[in-house]
Amino acid sequence: MIGETKVTFRTADELLQKLVDKAEEKSLENLKDFAGRKVLIEGGGYEKIWLETQPMGGEMYAKRDLEAGLNNNLLFMECQREDGRIPGSIAMIDGVLTPQFNKFQGFCFPAPALNMYYLAGRPAGYLEQLYDTLERFDAYLWRVRDSDGDGCLETWCKYEPKRPRSWWGPMSCTTFSYTTCCATALARGKFSAWPVGPLPESMTRPP
């Protein structure tokens, strides 16, 4: 059973209170029904859940709606392709849940997806599902985006990561692999909390 969450804010500053209340009211408009699943879309004209933003958006909003927060992460796992690729976005088109694979953005996913495990009270099977998803996606990336075999993932055009080349860079690829390793270690019981600290040298390249 999904737990209940709640956020309250009270201040004597009337202007600030109105601002917060209006923000809470507007955010409710971004809660949508995706084939019977409550999700939090990006909003501002973006009617999908994007891998770039909405796992994190779901994690942040989980303190207000845990169901939406979980679905914002679970749907990307459930819509993973047979070859391991995770959809870059998921939309409702003519009433049909539609995964879209025309962009990557996977480095934005592992950390909020893992954090949801703790926010949701460590639900049974979730961590194993996340581990399987990340393992398959990591394997997919090494199959198709290391064309010269030098152990560095590649982006072949600026539309793959949905970020400027200078912001994506090798470090973001490394961070994705590191986060995958952390989720894998958690799934295998290697440690019980999210690690904090510099990137271990042993995790900067695939095994």
mmCIF file of C-alpha atoms in Angstrom:
data_model
loop_
_atom_site.group_PDB
_atom_site.id
_atom_site.type_symbol
_atom_site.label_atom_id
_atom_site.label_comp_id
_atom_site.label_asym_id
_atom_site.label_seq_id
_atom_site.Cartn_x
_atom_site.Cartn_y
_atom_site.Cartn_z
ATOM 1 C CA MET A 1 0.000 0.000 0.000
ATOM 2 C CA ILE A 2 1.279 3.474 -0.897
ATOM 3 C CA GLY A 3 1.743 5.682 2.146
ATOM 4 C CA GLU A 4 0.287 9.126 2.626
ATOM 5 C CA THR A 5 2.366 12.266 2.373
ATOM 6 C CA LYS A 6 1.648 15.900 3.049
ATOM 7 C CA VAL A 7 3.356 19.276 2.771
ATOM 8 C CA THR A 8 2.129 22.394 4.578
ATOM 9 C CA PHE A 9 3.444 25.933 4.540
ATOM 10 C CA ARG A 10 2.227 28.825 6.712
ATOM 11 C CA THR A 11 3.697 32.288 7.031
ATOM 12 C CA ALA A 12 2.589 35.676 8.305
ATOM 13 C CA ASP A 13 3.921 37.173 5.066
ATOM 14 C CA GLU A 14 0.697 37.469 3.050
ATOM 15 C CA LEU A 15 2.391 37.945 -0.303
ATOM 16 C CA LEU A 16 4.631 34.927 0.190
ATOM 17 C CA GLN A 17 1.692 32.837 1.358
ATOM 18 C CA LYS A 18 -0.298 33.751 -1.752
ATOM 19 C CA LEU A 19 2.675 32.913 -3.944
ATOM 20 C CA VAL A 20 3.137 29.468 -2.387
ATOM 21 C CA ASP A 21 -0.591 28.719 -2.442
ATOM 22 C CA LYS A 22 -0.795 29.660 -6.121
ATOM 23 C CA ALA A 23 2.235 27.525 -6.944
ATOM 24 C CA GLU A 24 0.620 24.546 -5.188
ATOM 25 C CA GLU A 25 -2.623 25.161 -7.068
ATOM 26 C CA LYS A 26 -0.902 25.405 -10.445
ATOM 27 C CA SER A 27 1.179 22.289 -9.851
ATOM 28 C CA LEU A 28 -2.026 20.263 -9.459
ATOM 29 C CA GLU A 29 -2.784 21.055 -13.113
ATOM 30 C CA ASN A 30 0.273 19.008 -14.076
ATOM 31 C CA LEU A 31 -1.145 15.818 -12.562
ATOM 32 C CA LYS A 32 -2.440 13.747 -15.484
ATOM 33 C CA ASP A 33 -3.926 10.329 -16.131
ATOM 34 C CA PHE A 34 -1.619 8.217 -18.296
ATOM 35 C CA ALA A 35 -3.611 5.073 -19.094
ATOM 36 C CA GLY A 36 -4.932 4.833 -15.553
ATOM 37 C CA ARG A 37 -1.652 5.884 -13.936
ATOM 38 C CA LYS A 38 -1.333 9.235 -12.204
ATOM 39 C CA VAL A 39 1.797 11.097 -13.320
ATOM 40 C CA LEU A 40 3.257 14.572 -12.995
ATOM 41 C CA ILE A 41 4.003 16.017 -16.435
ATOM 42 C CA GLU A 42 6.598 18.713 -16.942
ATOM 43 C CA GLY A 43 4.017 21.435 -17.602
ATOM 44 C CA GLY A 44 4.494 24.801 -19.254
ATOM 45 C CA GLY A 45 3.232 23.355 -22.524
ATOM 46 C CA TYR A 46 5.187 20.113 -22.201
ATOM 47 C CA GLU A 47 2.510 17.454 -21.900
ATOM 48 C CA LYS A 48 4.757 14.387 -21.605
ATOM 49 C CA ILE A 49 6.892 12.858 -18.917
ATOM 50 C CA TRP A 50 10.472 13.323 -20.075
ATOM 51 C CA LEU A 51 13.341 11.160 -18.841
ATOM 52 C CA GLU A 52 15.332 14.377 -18.632
ATOM 53 C CA THR A 53 13.142 15.919 -15.927
ATOM 54 C CA GLN A 54 10.247 13.882 -14.634
ATOM 55 C CA PRO A 55 11.886 11.103 -12.622
ATOM 56 C CA MET A 56 13.405 13.986 -10.644
ATOM 57 C CA GLY A 57 10.102 15.889 -10.789
ATOM 58 C CA GLY A 58 8.299 12.843 -9.454
ATOM 59 C CA GLU A 59 10.828 12.440 -6.660
ATOM 60 C CA MET A 60 10.407 16.078 -5.651
ATOM 61 C CA TYR A 61 6.609 15.927 -5.833
ATOM 62 C CA ALA A 62 6.432 12.618 -3.958
ATOM 63 C CA LYS A 63 6.220 14.527 -0.690
ATOM 64 C CA ARG A 64 2.877 15.775 -1.979
ATOM 65 C CA ASP A 65 1.754 12.765 -4.013
ATOM 66 C CA LEU A 66 3.684 9.540 -3.604
ATOM 67 C CA GLU A 67 1.652 7.702 -6.245
ATOM 68 C CA ALA A 68 2.585 10.203 -8.957
ATOM 69 C CA GLY A 69 6.203 10.191 -7.826
ATOM 70 C CA LEU A 70 6.434 6.425 -8.146
ATOM 71 C CA ASN A 71 4.702 6.322 -11.523
ATOM 72 C CA ASN A 72 7.040 8.977 -12.895
ATOM 73 C CA ASN A 73 9.836 6.457 -12.390
ATOM 74 C CA LEU A 74 8.068 3.123 -12.809
ATOM 75 C CA LEU A 75 6.677 3.954 -16.249
ATOM 76 C CA PHE A 76 10.174 4.398 -17.672
ATOM 77 C CA MET A 77 11.140 0.982 -16.325
ATOM 78 C CA GLU A 78 7.959 -0.654 -17.592
ATOM 79 C CA CYS A 79 8.286 0.917 -21.057
ATOM 80 C CA GLN A 80 11.901 -0.166 -21.552
ATOM 81 C CA ARG A 81 12.481 -1.706 -24.977
ATOM 82 C CA GLU A 82 13.456 -5.335 -25.442
ATOM 83 C CA ASP A 83 16.981 -4.273 -26.415
ATOM 84 C CA GLY A 84 17.382 -2.339 -23.143
ATOM 85 C CA ARG A 85 16.799 1.214 -24.326
ATOM 86 C CA ILE A 86 14.728 3.425 -22.001
ATOM 87 C CA PRO A 87 12.300 5.868 -23.662
ATOM 88 C CA GLY A 88 13.429 9.482 -23.689
ATOM 89 C CA SER A 89 9.824 10.546 -23.131
ATOM 90 C CA ILE A 90 6.386 9.022 -22.688
ATOM 91 C CA ALA A 91 3.229 10.647 -24.018
ATOM 92 C CA MET A 92 -0.479 10.018 -24.208
ATOM 93 C CA ILE A 93 -1.414 10.126 -27.904
ATOM 94 C CA ASP A 94 -5.065 9.576 -28.844
ATOM 95 C CA GLY A 95 -5.612 7.897 -25.515
ATOM 96 C CA VAL A 96 -2.693 5.482 -25.926
ATOM 97 C CA LEU A 97 0.384 5.396 -23.694
ATOM 98 C CA THR A 98 3.228 6.000 -26.168
ATOM 99 C CA PRO A 99 6.917 5.532 -25.277
ATOM 100 C CA GLN A 100 9.191 7.620 -27.521
ATOM 101 C CA PHE A 101 12.757 6.602 -28.329
ATOM 102 C CA ASN A 102 14.025 9.617 -30.292
ATOM 103 C CA LYS A 103 16.377 10.876 -27.597
ATOM 104 C CA PHE A 104 18.502 9.431 -24.761
ATOM 105 C CA GLN A 105 18.865 11.355 -21.436
ATOM 106 C CA GLY A 106 19.482 8.249 -19.330
ATOM 107 C CA PHE A 107 21.952 9.902 -16.960
ATOM 108 C CA CYS A 108 19.044 11.903 -15.472
ATOM 109 C CA PHE A 109 17.204 8.761 -14.354
ATOM 110 C CA PRO A 110 19.122 6.522 -11.900
ATOM 111 C CA ALA A 111 19.499 8.839 -8.888
ATOM 112 C CA PRO A 112 15.850 9.952 -8.519
ATOM 113 C CA ALA A 113 14.642 6.436 -9.322
ATOM 114 C CA LEU A 114 16.822 5.078 -6.535
ATOM 115 C CA ASN A 115 15.772 7.815 -4.115
ATOM 116 C CA MET A 116 12.126 6.876 -4.709
ATOM 117 C CA TYR A 117 12.895 3.447 -3.264
ATOM 118 C CA TYR A 118 13.551 5.063 0.103
ATOM 119 C CA LEU A 119 10.799 7.683 -0.120
ATOM 120 C CA ALA A 120 8.252 4.944 -0.864
ATOM 121 C CA GLY A 121 9.303 2.873 2.142
ATOM 122 C CA ARG A 122 11.504 0.360 0.279
ATOM 123 C CA PRO A 123 8.704 -1.458 -1.588
ATOM 124 C CA ALA A 124 9.334 -5.138 -2.299
ATOM 125 C CA GLY A 125 10.678 -5.824 -5.776
ATOM 126 C CA TYR A 126 11.286 -2.172 -6.682
ATOM 127 C CA LEU A 127 15.050 -2.213 -6.204
ATOM 128 C CA GLU A 128 15.409 -5.440 -8.175
ATOM 129 C CA GLN A 129 13.321 -3.952 -11.000
ATOM 130 C CA LEU A 130 15.484 -0.827 -11.013
ATOM 131 C CA TYR A 131 18.658 -2.907 -11.023
ATOM 132 C CA ASP A 132 17.437 -4.935 -13.991
ATOM 133 C CA THR A 133 16.409 -1.783 -15.864
ATOM 134 C CA LEU A 134 19.753 -0.049 -15.324
ATOM 135 C CA GLU A 135 21.791 -3.143 -16.086
ATOM 136 C CA ARG A 136 19.974 -3.633 -19.400
ATOM 137 C CA PHE A 137 20.204 0.049 -20.355
ATOM 138 C CA ASP A 138 23.875 0.220 -19.422
ATOM 139 C CA ALA A 139 24.550 -2.852 -21.583
ATOM 140 C CA TYR A 140 22.605 -1.262 -24.445
ATOM 141 C CA LEU A 141 24.685 1.916 -24.304
ATOM 142 C CA TRP A 142 27.984 0.024 -24.379
ATOM 143 C CA ARG A 143 26.749 -2.009 -27.353
ATOM 144 C CA VAL A 144 25.689 0.940 -29.476
ATOM 145 C CA ARG A 145 27.588 4.023 -28.247
ATOM 146 C CA ASP A 146 31.206 2.905 -27.928
ATOM 147 C CA SER A 147 31.979 2.593 -31.626
ATOM 148 C CA ASP A 148 35.769 2.701 -31.252
ATOM 149 C CA GLY A 149 35.932 0.464 -28.174
ATOM 150 C CA ASP A 150 37.838 3.010 -26.085
ATOM 151 C CA GLY A 151 35.561 2.659 -23.033
ATOM 152 C CA CYS A 152 34.014 6.127 -23.424
ATOM 153 C CA LEU A 153 30.336 6.443 -24.275
ATOM 154 C CA GLU A 154 29.516 8.662 -27.246
ATOM 155 C CA THR A 155 26.720 10.974 -28.283
ATOM 156 C CA TRP A 156 26.355 11.183 -32.026
ATOM 157 C CA CYS A 157 24.345 14.389 -32.224
ATOM 158 C CA LYS A 158 23.222 17.086 -29.799
ATOM 159 C CA TYR A 159 19.643 15.769 -29.827
ATOM 160 C CA GLU A 160 20.598 12.502 -28.158
ATOM 161 C CA PRO A 161 21.240 13.862 -24.660
ATOM 162 C CA LYS A 162 18.883 16.853 -25.135
ATOM 163 C CA ARG A 163 21.654 19.058 -23.717
ATOM 164 C CA PRO A 164 24.457 21.084 -25.311
ATOM 165 C CA ARG A 165 27.533 18.983 -26.045
ATOM 166 C CA SER A 166 29.630 21.014 -23.599
ATOM 167 C CA TRP A 167 27.221 20.213 -20.733
ATOM 168 C CA TRP A 168 26.870 16.499 -21.549
ATOM 169 C CA GLY A 169 30.527 15.602 -21.939
ATOM 170 C CA PRO A 170 32.339 12.473 -20.774
ATOM 171 C CA MET A 171 31.647 13.150 -17.090
ATOM 172 C CA SER A 172 27.903 12.744 -17.506
ATOM 173 C CA CYS A 173 28.481 9.373 -19.177
ATOM 174 C CA THR A 174 30.744 8.436 -16.286
ATOM 175 C CA THR A 175 28.169 9.620 -13.756
ATOM 176 C CA PHE A 176 25.557 7.428 -15.416
ATOM 177 C CA SER A 177 27.812 4.379 -15.153
ATOM 178 C CA TYR A 178 28.694 5.226 -11.540
ATOM 179 C CA THR A 179 25.034 5.567 -10.589
ATOM 180 C CA THR A 180 24.288 2.278 -12.309
ATOM 181 C CA CYS A 181 27.067 0.643 -10.284
ATOM 182 C CA CYS A 182 25.662 2.103 -7.065
ATOM 183 C CA ALA A 183 22.152 0.848 -7.838
ATOM 184 C CA THR A 184 23.610 -2.542 -8.743
ATOM 185 C CA ALA A 185 25.526 -2.709 -5.464
ATOM 186 C CA LEU A 186 22.406 -1.762 -3.530
ATOM 187 C CA ALA A 187 20.395 -4.440 -5.296
ATOM 188 C CA ARG A 188 23.051 -6.990 -4.393
ATOM 189 C CA GLY A 189 23.186 -5.877 -0.763
ATOM 190 C CA LYS A 190 26.721 -4.463 -0.955
ATOM 191 C CA PHE A 191 25.750 -1.390 1.094
ATOM 192 C CA SER A 192 22.543 -0.022 2.583
ATOM 193 C CA ALA A 193 22.720 3.705 1.875
ATOM 194 C CA TRP A 194 23.431 5.987 -1.070
ATOM 195 C CA PRO A 195 27.204 6.611 -1.217
ATOM 196 C CA VAL A 196 28.505 10.159 -0.933
ATOM 197 C CA GLY A 197 31.948 11.199 -2.066
ATOM 198 C CA PRO A 198 34.205 11.519 -5.100
ATOM 199 C CA LEU A 199 33.833 9.251 -8.094
ATOM 200 C CA PRO A 200 35.852 6.058 -7.507
ATOM 201 C CA GLU A 201 38.491 5.571 -10.187
ATOM 202 C CA SER A 202 37.441 1.943 -10.580
ATOM 203 C CA MET A 203 34.003 3.094 -11.734
ATOM 204 C CA THR A 204 35.128 5.510 -14.434
ATOM 205 C CA ARG A 205 35.365 2.730 -17.000
ATOM 206 C CA PRO A 206 33.256 -0.351 -17.561
ATOM 207 C CA PRO A 207 34.588 -3.652 -16.180
#
